[in-house]
Amino acid sequence: MTIGSLEKVTGARALIKGLEEEDVTTMFGYPGAALLHIYDELYDSNLRHVLVRHEQAAVHAADGYARVTGKTGVCMATSGPGATNLVTGIATAYMDSIPIVALTGQVPHSIIGNDSFQEADITGITLPITKHRYLVPEAKDLPRIVKEAFHIASTGRQGPVLIDMPKDVINGEFECNSIETVKLQGYKPTYRGNAQQIKKAAEEIANSCMPIIYAGGGVISSNASAELAELAETLMAPVTTTLMGISSIPAEHPLNLGMLGMHGSKYANYSVQGSDLIIAIGARFDDRVTGKLQSFAPNAKIIHIDIDPAEISKNVPAHIPIVGDAKIVLKSLIKHVKQCNSETWLEKINEWKREYPLTYEQGKSIKPQFVIEQISEACSNAIIVTEVGQHQMWAAQFFKYKEPRTFITSGGLGTMGYGFPAAIGAKVGRPDKTVINIAGDGSFQMNSRELATAVQNDIPVVSVILNNGYLGMVRQWQELFYDRRYSHTCIKGSVDFVKLAEAYGALGLRVEKPSEVRPAIKEAIASGRPSVIDITIECEENVSPMVPAGAAINEFIGPEGNK
Amino acid sequence: MKKYTLAVLVENKSGVLAKVAGLFSKRGYNIDSLAVGVTEDPEISRMTIVVQGDDQVLEQVIKQFNKIIDVIKVSDIEEDDTVERELALIKVTADMTTRAEIIQIANIFRARIVDVARNSITVEVTGDESKIQAIEKLLRQFGIKEMARTGKIALVRGPKKV
């Protein structure tokens, strides 16, 4: 569908048509005065609009939708407070390179800068947390800007783009020509890796007998999971993933070591530290991954594959940088490599695996790890979304992910309150999948009002609250580093989650014994309704293993220490 | 710490300068000077930026610049043979006894006297940084009331374009 030649349209109409042209079928938003014309157009349009209860949820939902579908997520908020409520979600998407287009209303051009009612300089505010942003000058620019915004958000290193639309732009009429193709002089992402560099990488790989692949979120966003597995199997090299890279390779793949870094498995961290070659793919050497930079993988040469040249040698110097899309680069790299002489190395890693497994002891009280395992066994094909905190790490460690785009979490910004609205977006994007939001009692309260959104729009997301009565991860740090002085981290008895769920018209279930966990999960899923399962877990359980901030990633603390 | 001169071509749009400046402040890099103006193409502006740091800082600055959608091209022209100019307006305290000497200094530097009052003279000087520093140093003995500098602009010599 194209906009007809010289048809007279309003900015609002042009926006809706532009969204339809970009194959947008769903958006998340909250109306306001500045957006009235757009909402009036939506009334007659085929676009699905999910009305949230707070704009922050709109942007997280668009983000969750984007992560599970691979499409660009769209959210909309009115001017001023509506727009500023998007900021946390935009920053979340920016840190994790998630393609979203955020639409905001703005006061008319004639009163911009006058501190007008519901005015905020949202393009200024989001300058450091968007890939690009527009303050639309005139209605006639809107079709071009919509096209550019979707192009920028979804290509190269993906990310959020904001379009701020003054009311006179939204309401203004213009004669609309068909939209030309996107022309951006300064924007030309590199997709193909340099052939010479790929050959050099292959030579380096041939010389390695202790290689490790370190895969990040870039593998998932470029849909390179099959190539990742093929490379690992061809080389017989183990794979460790970042938090964002989880689900890029099946949890049960024999070469998968799970997550590395602060809460990575010991065997993953020992393998990284002991390796002679790291093949980093779509990962950015975040501080939660590397620990103390000077001690990171001291004997390893580094091949760094990334679509964003600015990531290369930002934190860790790369010996062989390859700028390009993970899928395309891996495809050509695979042609040049063969099996490494890694037998002894893999045997050593298996020894570490046997010696330091991820475990816990289930007693009378419910252990959070047990809950995650129960969910994993009950519905292994589910999409898991998380909030941020201890439960997030347990979900990263103990769920057996099978396919990409099934683990949705705020990795970079670590946004509490992300999970539930993102789960709503995920379920809208993949209605065929069971979507489970694994939450802590702290995080869930940050956006629990979205139960109303789930119920009103009939979006059956299951929230499993691992309720320990604490802001668990902060409490863990207070236990370990502040002599158990639990300053303002106890939130016991703050709300009855079952009654809360029922108040919103959702299903609420309480679980207090290990034997009740599995039936409750099954009941919630079978109900087909938005559900909340409040599970009382061991209140001072810690995430283990743990590397303290600033230490090398093979320096663990905790009860078993650094064996 | 070294100084680097960058030539940056950007789309002539609002908000681009803020993004460029934000990039420096976000990462704690120090801008020595930043001069911006439109080019022969009215849709394109040229920024000349002098930044301090080491090679790694320079590399990051260039890479981060390239990430900005409105940035068309970034070149490090520090090693190139360039024509460089700064403009300074210097208002010097002057009375009957010192006026002649100030004018003499200005002449030596091929600077121009652009304003004269009973107690002051304003001198316009263009040149590279060392020339402006030199005249500033000489005029300082009379007392500088106010000074404005543009920051450096630079073009690579010969037919090469950046």
XYZ file of C-alpha atoms in Angstrom:
725
model
C 0.000 0.000 0.000
C 1.452 3.370 -0.935
C 0.231 6.827 -0.246
C -1.489 7.990 -3.377
C -0.025 10.778 -5.423
C -1.061 14.266 -4.299
C -3.683 13.006 -1.902
C -4.492 15.579 0.781
C -3.888 14.056 4.210
C -3.304 15.136 7.794
C -0.082 14.327 9.629
C -2.064 11.853 11.726
C -3.339 10.030 8.647
C 0.116 10.030 7.077
C 1.565 8.548 10.269
C -0.928 5.680 10.351
C -0.363 4.997 6.644
C 3.379 5.123 7.186
C 3.135 2.602 10.028
C 1.019 0.314 7.861
C 3.613 0.565 5.102
C 6.239 -0.602 7.578
C 4.088 -3.669 8.312
C 3.274 -2.494 11.792
C 0.245 -4.402 13.020
C 0.416 -3.659 16.723
C 1.372 -0.728 18.888
C 1.328 0.063 22.575
C 0.340 3.452 23.847
C -1.496 5.912 25.992
C -3.474 8.848 24.601
C -3.305 12.513 25.498
C -4.305 15.929 24.234
C -1.449 16.254 21.754
C -2.327 12.912 20.162
C -6.091 13.334 19.739
C -5.957 13.420 15.950
C -3.878 10.232 15.852
C -6.206 8.404 18.228
C -9.115 9.531 16.089
C -7.443 7.963 13.059
C -6.743 4.780 15.049
C -10.476 4.465 15.707
C -11.013 3.458 12.066
C -7.721 1.713 11.421
C -6.825 -1.966 11.447
C -3.821 -1.346 13.668
C -4.071 -3.084 17.006
C -3.479 -0.598 19.785
C -2.889 -1.996 23.263
C -3.830 0.538 25.899
C -1.432 0.349 28.848
C -1.782 1.945 32.275
C 1.488 3.876 32.292
C 3.634 4.936 29.355
C 6.660 3.082 30.722
C 4.743 -0.136 30.079
C 4.082 0.902 26.474
C 7.767 1.138 25.675
C 8.705 -2.053 27.565
C 5.873 -3.883 25.794
C 7.091 -2.630 22.411
C 10.577 -3.790 23.421
C 9.357 -7.266 24.471
C 7.369 -7.503 21.232
C 10.501 -6.610 19.235
C 12.696 -9.128 21.059
C 10.396 -12.100 20.444
C 9.357 -11.256 16.878
C 12.528 -9.647 15.520
C 10.329 -6.857 14.163
C 10.487 -3.211 15.200
C 8.269 -2.484 18.215
C 6.155 0.664 18.268
C 4.936 2.695 21.228
C 3.247 6.050 21.558
C 2.843 8.620 24.307
C 1.578 12.144 24.541
C 3.704 15.253 25.066
C 5.406 16.237 28.330
C 4.827 13.686 31.106
C 3.734 11.025 28.633
C 6.968 11.404 26.738
C 9.185 11.535 29.832
C 7.554 8.356 31.118
C 9.054 6.594 28.106
C 12.613 7.501 29.035
C 13.455 4.428 31.155
C 12.142 2.094 28.489
C 13.971 3.880 25.703
C 17.223 3.668 27.680
C 16.546 -0.033 28.296
C 16.123 -0.670 24.560
C 19.180 1.435 23.756
C 21.446 -0.500 26.118
C 20.282 -3.835 24.688
C 20.171 -2.665 21.020
C 16.466 -3.376 20.549
C 14.679 -1.882 17.518
C 11.792 0.299 18.583
C 10.165 3.428 17.210
C 8.803 5.650 19.957
C 6.211 8.201 18.874
C 5.564 11.225 21.042
C 3.210 14.153 20.820
C 4.568 17.648 21.263
C 3.028 21.063 21.803
C 2.556 23.092 18.587
C 5.643 24.674 17.040
C 4.269 28.121 17.820
C 4.618 27.557 21.576
C 7.606 25.179 21.734
C 10.132 26.592 24.164
C 7.549 28.604 26.120
C 7.328 26.102 28.976
C 3.850 25.404 27.660
C 1.397 23.042 29.323
C 2.625 19.442 28.969
C 5.772 20.475 27.129
C 9.078 18.644 27.519
C 12.124 18.756 25.245
C 11.976 14.999 24.648
C 14.420 14.976 21.727
C 16.894 16.752 24.012
C 16.180 14.437 26.929
C 16.616 11.295 24.838
C 19.689 12.522 22.959
C 22.104 10.136 24.706
C 19.734 7.134 24.805
C 18.405 6.906 21.262
C 20.064 5.760 18.090
C 18.422 8.731 16.405
C 15.605 11.184 17.049
C 13.428 13.599 15.110
C 11.467 16.694 15.982
C 9.235 16.756 12.888
C 9.465 20.226 11.294
C 6.364 20.076 9.092
C 3.555 17.643 8.374
C 4.926 16.990 4.898
C 8.160 15.623 6.422
C 6.354 12.951 8.399
C 6.149 10.198 5.728
C 9.887 10.479 5.024
C 10.768 10.572 8.714
C 8.656 7.495 9.518
C 10.449 5.597 6.757
C 13.868 6.737 7.912
C 13.082 5.963 11.549
C 12.122 2.352 10.840
C 15.147 1.952 8.596
C 17.526 3.275 11.249
C 15.923 1.334 14.128
C 16.069 -2.022 12.374
C 19.379 -1.954 10.495
C 23.026 -1.962 11.527
C 23.275 -2.062 15.294
C 19.585 -1.907 16.095
C 18.166 0.559 18.570
C 15.425 2.948 19.554
C 14.440 5.916 17.371
C 12.156 8.660 18.607
C 9.777 10.750 16.499
C 8.475 13.822 18.298
C 5.421 15.264 16.546
C 4.184 18.763 17.371
C 0.419 19.072 17.394
C 0.426 21.319 14.312
C 2.304 18.570 12.466
C -0.209 15.936 13.575
C -3.193 18.093 12.645
C -1.694 19.841 9.622
C -2.842 18.949 6.112
C -0.553 18.524 3.147
C -0.521 17.075 -0.326
C 1.198 13.778 -0.015
C 3.438 12.448 -2.752
C 4.543 8.844 -2.671
C 7.552 8.392 -0.439
C 10.962 8.152 -2.002
C 13.498 5.639 -0.732
C 15.554 6.385 2.338
C 18.629 8.510 1.652
C 20.932 9.023 4.598
C 24.379 10.244 3.584
C 26.140 9.406 6.817
C 24.508 6.064 7.578
C 25.914 3.009 5.861
C 26.212 0.008 8.173
C 28.769 -2.636 7.246
C 27.299 -6.128 6.965
C 30.009 -8.109 5.216
C 33.134 -8.739 7.206
C 36.413 -7.880 5.529
C 37.558 -10.994 3.627
C 41.218 -10.562 4.638
C 40.279 -10.236 8.297
C 38.123 -13.357 8.085
C 41.078 -15.268 6.605
C 43.347 -13.971 9.352
C 40.793 -15.090 11.929
C 40.694 -18.547 10.384
C 44.506 -18.768 10.602
C 44.423 -17.748 14.252
C 41.719 -20.343 14.920
C 43.836 -23.048 13.265
C 46.638 -22.281 15.736
C 44.404 -22.502 18.789
C 44.006 -25.560 20.981
C 42.098 -23.840 23.790
C 39.482 -21.783 21.966
C 36.243 -20.435 23.402
C 33.334 -18.731 21.694
C 31.798 -15.847 23.617
C 28.355 -15.079 22.161
C 26.228 -12.044 22.932
C 22.868 -10.545 22.047
C 24.145 -9.695 18.558
C 23.869 -13.384 17.642
C 20.171 -13.300 18.467
C 19.419 -9.994 16.755
C 21.111 -11.166 13.553
C 19.351 -14.557 13.734
C 22.728 -16.313 13.665
C 21.979 -19.171 16.076
C 22.347 -21.909 13.476
C 25.687 -20.468 12.327
C 26.867 -20.176 15.929
C 26.166 -23.840 16.570
C 27.775 -24.802 13.265
C 30.940 -22.862 14.072
C 31.155 -24.394 17.557
C 30.663 -27.917 16.210
C 33.073 -27.420 13.327
C 35.828 -26.169 15.625
C 34.815 -28.323 18.594
C 35.001 -25.134 20.636
C 32.948 -24.517 23.784
C 30.458 -21.641 23.797
C 29.738 -19.285 26.658
C 27.032 -16.671 26.369
C 26.352 -13.331 27.955
C 23.032 -12.694 29.673
C 21.803 -11.216 26.380
C 23.201 -14.178 24.451
C 21.261 -16.793 26.422
C 19.032 -18.871 24.115
C 21.336 -18.229 21.144
C 22.480 -21.850 21.569
C 20.351 -24.540 23.256
C 21.051 -24.925 26.967
C 21.512 -28.668 26.509
C 23.983 -28.355 23.629
C 27.042 -30.341 24.750
C 29.373 -27.450 23.888
C 27.330 -24.833 25.755
C 28.859 -23.669 29.040
C 26.044 -21.273 29.877
C 26.554 -17.747 31.067
C 29.890 -16.182 31.980
C 30.741 -13.234 34.192
C 29.639 -12.073 37.637
C 27.091 -14.868 38.049
C 28.464 -17.130 35.356
C 29.153 -20.789 35.991
C 32.597 -21.519 37.381
C 33.373 -23.725 34.421
C 32.477 -20.959 31.984
C 34.636 -18.412 33.769
C 37.584 -20.802 34.207
C 37.329 -21.653 30.521
C 37.435 -18.008 29.482
C 40.361 -17.288 31.766
C 42.267 -20.347 30.571
C 41.605 -19.988 26.870
C 44.190 -19.100 24.243
C 41.633 -17.678 21.823
C 38.327 -15.902 22.348
C 35.951 -15.590 19.422
C 33.601 -12.813 20.546
C 30.439 -12.578 18.464
C 27.950 -9.746 18.895
C 29.117 -9.103 22.423
C 30.592 -5.947 23.897
C 32.814 -6.983 26.820
C 30.521 -5.440 29.430
C 31.958 -5.037 32.937
C 29.532 -7.659 34.313
C 31.182 -10.069 31.866
C 34.863 -9.180 32.062
C 35.257 -8.306 35.727
C 38.637 -6.660 36.250
C 39.747 -5.796 32.727
C 43.480 -6.191 33.359
C 42.968 -9.786 34.503
C 40.505 -10.806 31.790
C 41.591 -13.848 29.775
C 45.302 -13.060 30.147
C 46.566 -15.561 27.565
C 43.899 -15.212 24.943
C 44.053 -13.622 21.538
C 40.769 -11.988 20.682
C 38.756 -12.152 17.479
C 35.935 -9.654 17.802
C 33.003 -9.815 15.406
C 30.555 -6.920 15.793
C 28.323 -4.820 13.577
C 29.226 -1.692 15.524
C 32.842 -0.623 14.863
C 32.755 1.487 18.032
C 32.481 -1.659 20.161
C 35.746 -3.025 18.875
C 38.648 -2.368 21.250
C 36.394 -0.175 23.417
C 37.019 -2.216 26.562
C 39.274 -5.092 25.519
C 41.738 -4.669 22.647
C 40.918 -6.986 19.733
C 43.740 -8.758 17.872
C 41.503 -9.398 14.878
C 38.510 -7.082 14.523
C 35.796 -8.028 12.049
C 33.062 -5.466 11.504
C 29.906 -6.983 10.123
C 26.646 -8.773 10.750
C 27.142 -11.895 12.873
C 25.207 -14.193 10.547
C 26.972 -13.053 7.373
C 30.438 -13.058 8.961
C 29.962 -16.487 10.542
C 28.774 -17.932 7.248
C 31.996 -16.906 5.537
C 34.198 -17.735 8.503
C 32.802 -21.278 8.685
C 34.005 -21.890 5.109
C 37.616 -21.259 6.147
C 37.893 -23.211 9.394
C 38.238 -26.787 10.495
C 38.314 -28.683 13.759
C 40.742 -27.360 16.388
C 43.072 -29.569 18.303
C 40.873 -29.028 21.370
C 40.454 -32.540 22.791
C 42.562 -32.023 25.916
C 40.968 -28.638 26.427
C 37.427 -30.020 26.270
C 38.411 -32.777 28.685
C 39.705 -30.144 31.120
C 36.437 -28.196 30.783
C 34.409 -31.346 31.418
C 36.421 -31.873 34.591
C 35.502 -28.354 35.713
C 31.892 -29.057 34.816
C 31.871 -32.180 36.983
C 33.669 -30.451 39.821
C 31.702 -27.177 39.926
C 28.157 -27.826 38.715
C 25.392 -25.274 39.191
C 23.524 -26.786 42.114
C 21.371 -26.088 45.130
C 19.926 -28.160 47.946
C 16.172 -28.444 48.145
C 14.960 -28.666 51.746
C 11.539 -28.056 53.274
C 11.292 -24.470 52.134
C 11.080 -23.718 48.437
C 14.337 -22.936 46.712
C 14.067 -20.480 43.830
C 16.285 -22.640 41.631
C 13.816 -25.497 42.137
C 10.981 -23.271 40.920
C 12.886 -22.386 37.742
C 13.621 -26.067 37.105
C 9.942 -26.890 37.593
C 8.931 -24.234 35.070
C 11.587 -25.528 32.692
C 10.273 -29.069 32.948
C 6.598 -28.092 32.838
C 6.869 -25.899 29.746
C 10.263 -26.054 28.114
C 9.059 -24.213 25.024
C 7.854 -21.164 26.916
C 9.169 -17.670 26.378
C 10.720 -16.599 29.653
C 10.721 -12.907 30.499
C 12.295 -11.594 33.666
C 12.392 -8.557 35.856
C 15.771 -7.636 37.332
C 17.477 -9.108 40.354
C 18.213 -12.498 41.878
C 15.301 -14.199 40.105
C 16.724 -12.956 36.788
C 20.033 -14.696 37.471
C 18.327 -17.920 38.564
C 16.232 -17.812 35.398
C 19.457 -17.359 33.435
C 21.170 -20.251 35.206
C 18.487 -22.918 35.591
C 15.993 -22.737 32.711
C 16.834 -24.986 29.750
C 16.336 -22.663 26.780
C 15.786 -24.420 23.497
C 15.516 -21.772 20.831
C 16.513 -18.147 20.297
C 14.265 -15.267 21.360
C 12.880 -17.222 24.297
C 14.793 -15.421 27.051
C 13.783 -11.783 27.323
C 15.521 -9.666 29.937
C 16.864 -6.189 30.570
C 20.584 -6.870 30.332
C 22.364 -3.568 29.928
C 20.310 -1.124 31.938
C 19.015 -3.673 34.455
C 15.539 -2.165 34.616
C 13.372 -3.359 37.505
C 9.754 -3.378 36.354
C 10.739 -4.338 32.808
C 9.528 -7.926 32.896
C 5.780 -7.749 33.246
C 5.062 -5.170 30.520
C 7.695 -6.797 28.292
C 5.920 -10.132 28.826
C 2.658 -8.504 27.716
C 4.421 -7.320 24.557
C 5.978 -10.762 24.060
C 2.615 -12.506 24.321
C 1.061 -10.056 21.858
C 3.951 -10.764 19.481
C 3.865 -14.544 19.941
C 0.313 -15.488 20.962
C 1.124 -19.111 20.096
C 3.685 -19.325 22.916
C 3.304 -19.636 26.660
C 4.857 -16.491 28.123
C 6.053 -16.578 31.699
C 7.313 -13.546 33.557
C 9.701 -14.607 36.293
C 9.647 -11.861 38.886
C 10.820 -10.878 42.299
C 8.413 -9.365 44.797
C 10.304 -6.082 44.515
C 10.471 -5.796 40.738
C 6.906 -6.943 40.175
C 5.555 -4.094 42.274
C 7.187 -1.566 39.975
C 4.710 -2.193 37.157
C 2.074 -4.486 38.690
C -0.670 -2.061 37.637
C -0.273 -3.508 34.132
C -2.401 -6.422 35.353
C -5.231 -4.153 34.237
C -3.748 -4.019 30.723
C -3.365 -7.807 30.572
C -6.917 -8.392 31.788
C -8.622 -5.725 29.682
C -6.820 -6.827 26.509
C -7.064 -10.533 27.351
C -3.314 -11.187 27.267
C -2.745 -14.384 29.273
C 0.729 -13.863 30.722
C 1.778 -15.905 33.747
C 3.798 -14.048 36.379
C 5.716 -16.234 38.773
C 6.801 -14.205 41.781
C 9.749 -15.603 43.696
C 8.731 -13.943 46.929
C 11.478 -13.721 49.529
C 10.270 -10.552 51.213
C 13.437 -8.740 50.237
C 14.900 -6.689 47.468
C 16.915 -9.849 47.078
C 19.969 -8.885 45.082
C 20.615 -5.764 47.124
C 20.107 -7.820 50.283
C 22.657 -10.330 48.975
C 25.202 -7.529 48.514
C 24.382 -6.205 51.993
C 24.942 -9.693 53.393
C 28.268 -10.106 51.651
C 29.706 -6.596 51.752
C 27.827 -4.717 54.524
C 27.875 -7.238 57.360
C 24.176 -8.206 56.945
C 22.975 -4.687 57.724
C 19.762 -4.945 55.682
C 19.125 -1.261 55.284
C 15.744 -0.728 53.587
C 15.693 -3.971 51.649
C 13.043 -5.806 53.662
C 9.639 -5.517 51.944
C 7.884 -8.405 53.724
C 4.103 -8.204 53.794
C 3.940 -5.176 51.531
C 1.141 -6.577 49.418
C -0.970 -9.716 49.082
C -0.219 -10.616 45.459
C -3.079 -13.089 45.212
C -5.619 -10.485 46.264
C -3.926 -7.926 44.027
C -4.324 -10.234 41.041
C -7.949 -10.902 41.934
C -8.662 -7.201 42.357
C -7.641 -6.722 38.734
C -9.671 -9.719 37.570
C -6.647 -11.947 37.073
C -6.040 -15.385 38.520
C -4.065 -15.385 41.768
C -2.434 -18.514 43.199
C -0.405 -18.918 46.363
C 2.314 -21.535 46.734
C 3.984 -22.349 50.038
C 5.232 -25.930 49.631
C 7.572 -27.448 47.036
C 4.903 -29.949 46.012
C 2.519 -27.121 45.067
C 4.860 -25.465 42.574
C 4.263 -27.683 39.560
C 0.440 -27.890 39.887
C 0.192 -24.107 40.254
C 2.219 -23.535 37.067
C 0.020 -25.978 35.206
C -3.171 -24.425 36.559
C -2.093 -20.912 35.607
C -1.179 -21.905 32.063
C -4.324 -23.972 31.617
C -6.534 -21.130 32.841
C -5.760 -19.082 29.729
C -6.009 -15.966 31.897
C -3.491 -13.433 33.107
C -2.193 -15.093 36.271
C 0.018 -14.379 39.216
C 1.624 -17.179 41.210
C 2.987 -15.939 44.494
C 5.634 -18.414 45.630
C 7.161 -18.041 49.068
C 10.801 -18.967 48.689
C 13.761 -19.356 51.024
C 14.248 -15.754 52.081
C 18.030 -15.533 52.318
C 18.985 -17.675 49.358
C 21.873 -16.262 47.345
C 22.774 -16.300 43.687
C 25.838 -18.432 43.335
C 28.505 -18.496 42.081
C 29.420 -14.872 42.417
C 32.384 -12.763 41.443
C 32.507 -9.492 43.367
C 32.451 -6.302 41.284
C 35.942 -5.326 40.186
C 37.547 -8.756 40.716
C 38.854 -11.100 38.048
C 36.134 -13.489 36.868
C 37.857 -16.536 38.314
C 37.878 -15.014 41.807
C 34.662 -16.286 43.326
C 33.208 -15.504 46.738
C 30.469 -17.225 48.718
C 30.246 -20.229 50.984
C 32.317 -22.492 48.776
C 34.685 -19.665 47.867
C 37.361 -20.133 45.295
C 37.930 -23.867 45.403
C 48.271 13.639 26.122
C 48.354 14.672 22.497
C 46.250 17.110 20.525
C 44.322 15.954 17.489
C 42.495 17.962 14.866
C 39.365 16.413 13.415
C 37.459 17.579 10.370
C 33.832 16.516 10.636
C 31.187 16.949 7.961
C 27.639 16.868 9.304
C 24.137 17.445 8.048
C 23.196 21.083 8.629
C 20.334 20.309 11.034
C 19.385 21.366 14.537
C 20.508 19.096 17.325
C 23.656 17.830 15.626
C 25.983 20.093 17.586
C 24.298 19.049 20.838
C 24.805 15.384 19.984
C 28.459 15.957 19.149
C 29.041 17.940 22.333
C 27.119 15.342 24.340
C 29.366 12.627 23.020
C 32.366 14.372 24.535
C 30.750 15.161 27.882
C 29.256 11.652 28.252
C 32.673 10.070 27.915
C 34.615 12.677 29.825
C 36.729 13.732 26.849
C 37.857 17.321 26.730
C 37.255 19.498 23.689
C 40.024 22.065 23.221
C 38.087 23.912 20.596
C 35.148 23.368 18.325
C 34.357 25.621 15.386
C 31.369 25.068 13.165
C 29.986 26.714 10.067
C 28.211 25.900 6.865
C 30.186 24.625 3.846
C 29.944 25.259 0.114
C 26.887 22.973 0.252
C 24.230 24.693 2.418
C 22.963 21.302 3.599
C 26.326 20.389 5.076
C 28.241 21.967 7.949
C 31.884 21.504 8.778
C 33.120 21.163 12.306
C 36.786 21.517 13.150
C 37.411 19.944 16.501
C 40.608 19.922 18.521
C 40.595 17.192 21.140
C 43.161 16.061 23.696
C 43.877 12.478 24.549
C 45.834 9.416 23.542
C 45.453 7.268 20.440
C 42.771 5.150 22.089
C 40.690 8.201 22.968
C 41.039 9.435 19.389
C 39.944 6.054 18.020
C 36.850 6.006 20.236
C 35.984 9.610 19.406
C 36.112 8.886 15.680
C 34.118 5.681 16.026
C 31.501 7.327 18.198
C 31.255 10.220 15.733
C 30.628 7.786 12.936
C 27.711 6.331 14.894
C 25.854 9.637 14.799
C 23.376 9.373 11.939
C 23.820 13.030 10.906
C 27.596 12.756 10.701
C 28.644 12.284 7.090
C 32.395 11.986 7.436
C 35.071 12.207 10.107
C 38.772 12.662 9.294
C 41.765 12.985 11.538
C 43.818 15.670 9.762
C 46.490 16.026 12.418
C 49.145 14.410 10.214
C 48.061 16.184 7.035
C 49.620 19.363 5.761
C 46.885 21.867 6.575
C 46.033 25.534 6.445
C 44.849 26.492 9.896
C 43.340 29.706 11.151
C 41.917 31.111 14.318
C 40.422 34.539 14.741
C 40.750 36.514 17.960
C 39.350 39.869 19.005
C 41.417 41.344 21.828
C 40.330 44.478 23.690
C 43.413 46.048 25.291
C 43.616 48.810 27.843
C 45.204 51.784 26.105
C 45.872 55.417 26.910
C 47.853 58.164 25.177
C 51.147 56.760 26.373
C 50.594 53.143 25.279
C 48.408 53.485 22.209
C 51.284 53.885 19.745
C 53.096 50.820 21.036
C 49.953 48.678 20.828
C 49.358 49.757 17.231
C 52.974 48.961 16.446
C 52.626 45.441 17.868
C 49.417 44.941 15.897
C 51.198 45.987 12.703
C 54.030 43.568 13.281
C 51.494 40.747 13.583
C 49.504 41.989 10.597
C 46.594 42.432 12.946
C 43.963 45.088 12.415
C 42.736 47.750 14.754
C 38.957 47.449 14.574
C 37.910 49.780 17.384
C 39.497 52.609 19.325
C 38.097 54.319 22.396
C 39.568 56.686 24.963
C 40.785 53.860 27.185
C 40.925 50.883 24.882
C 41.860 49.466 21.542
C 40.329 46.339 19.989
C 42.632 44.291 17.808
C 41.540 41.662 15.293
C 44.114 38.994 14.594
C 43.984 35.851 12.493
C 46.525 33.091 12.302
C 47.490 29.807 13.800
C 47.325 29.165 17.494
C 50.964 30.110 18.192
C 50.636 33.482 16.487
C 47.537 34.336 18.495
C 49.233 33.206 21.683
C 52.250 35.358 20.854
C 50.310 38.574 20.315
C 48.167 37.853 23.332
C 51.296 37.508 25.441
C 52.646 40.839 24.190
C 49.377 42.676 24.699
C 48.874 41.257 28.167
C 51.383 43.742 29.657
C 48.958 46.578 28.809
C 46.015 44.783 30.336
C 43.519 42.741 28.346
C 39.964 43.826 29.128
C 38.170 41.173 27.060
C 39.026 38.592 24.502
C 37.024 36.354 22.125
C 38.495 33.490 20.077
C 36.788 31.402 17.433
C 38.588 28.125 17.820
C 40.563 26.577 15.017
C 39.312 25.968 11.495
C 41.453 23.958 9.109
C 41.579 22.657 5.548
C 44.021 20.158 4.100
C 46.377 21.781 1.590
C 46.188 20.938 -2.108
C 43.372 19.272 -4.013
C 42.611 16.609 -1.356
C 39.147 16.903 0.212
C 38.082 15.435 3.499
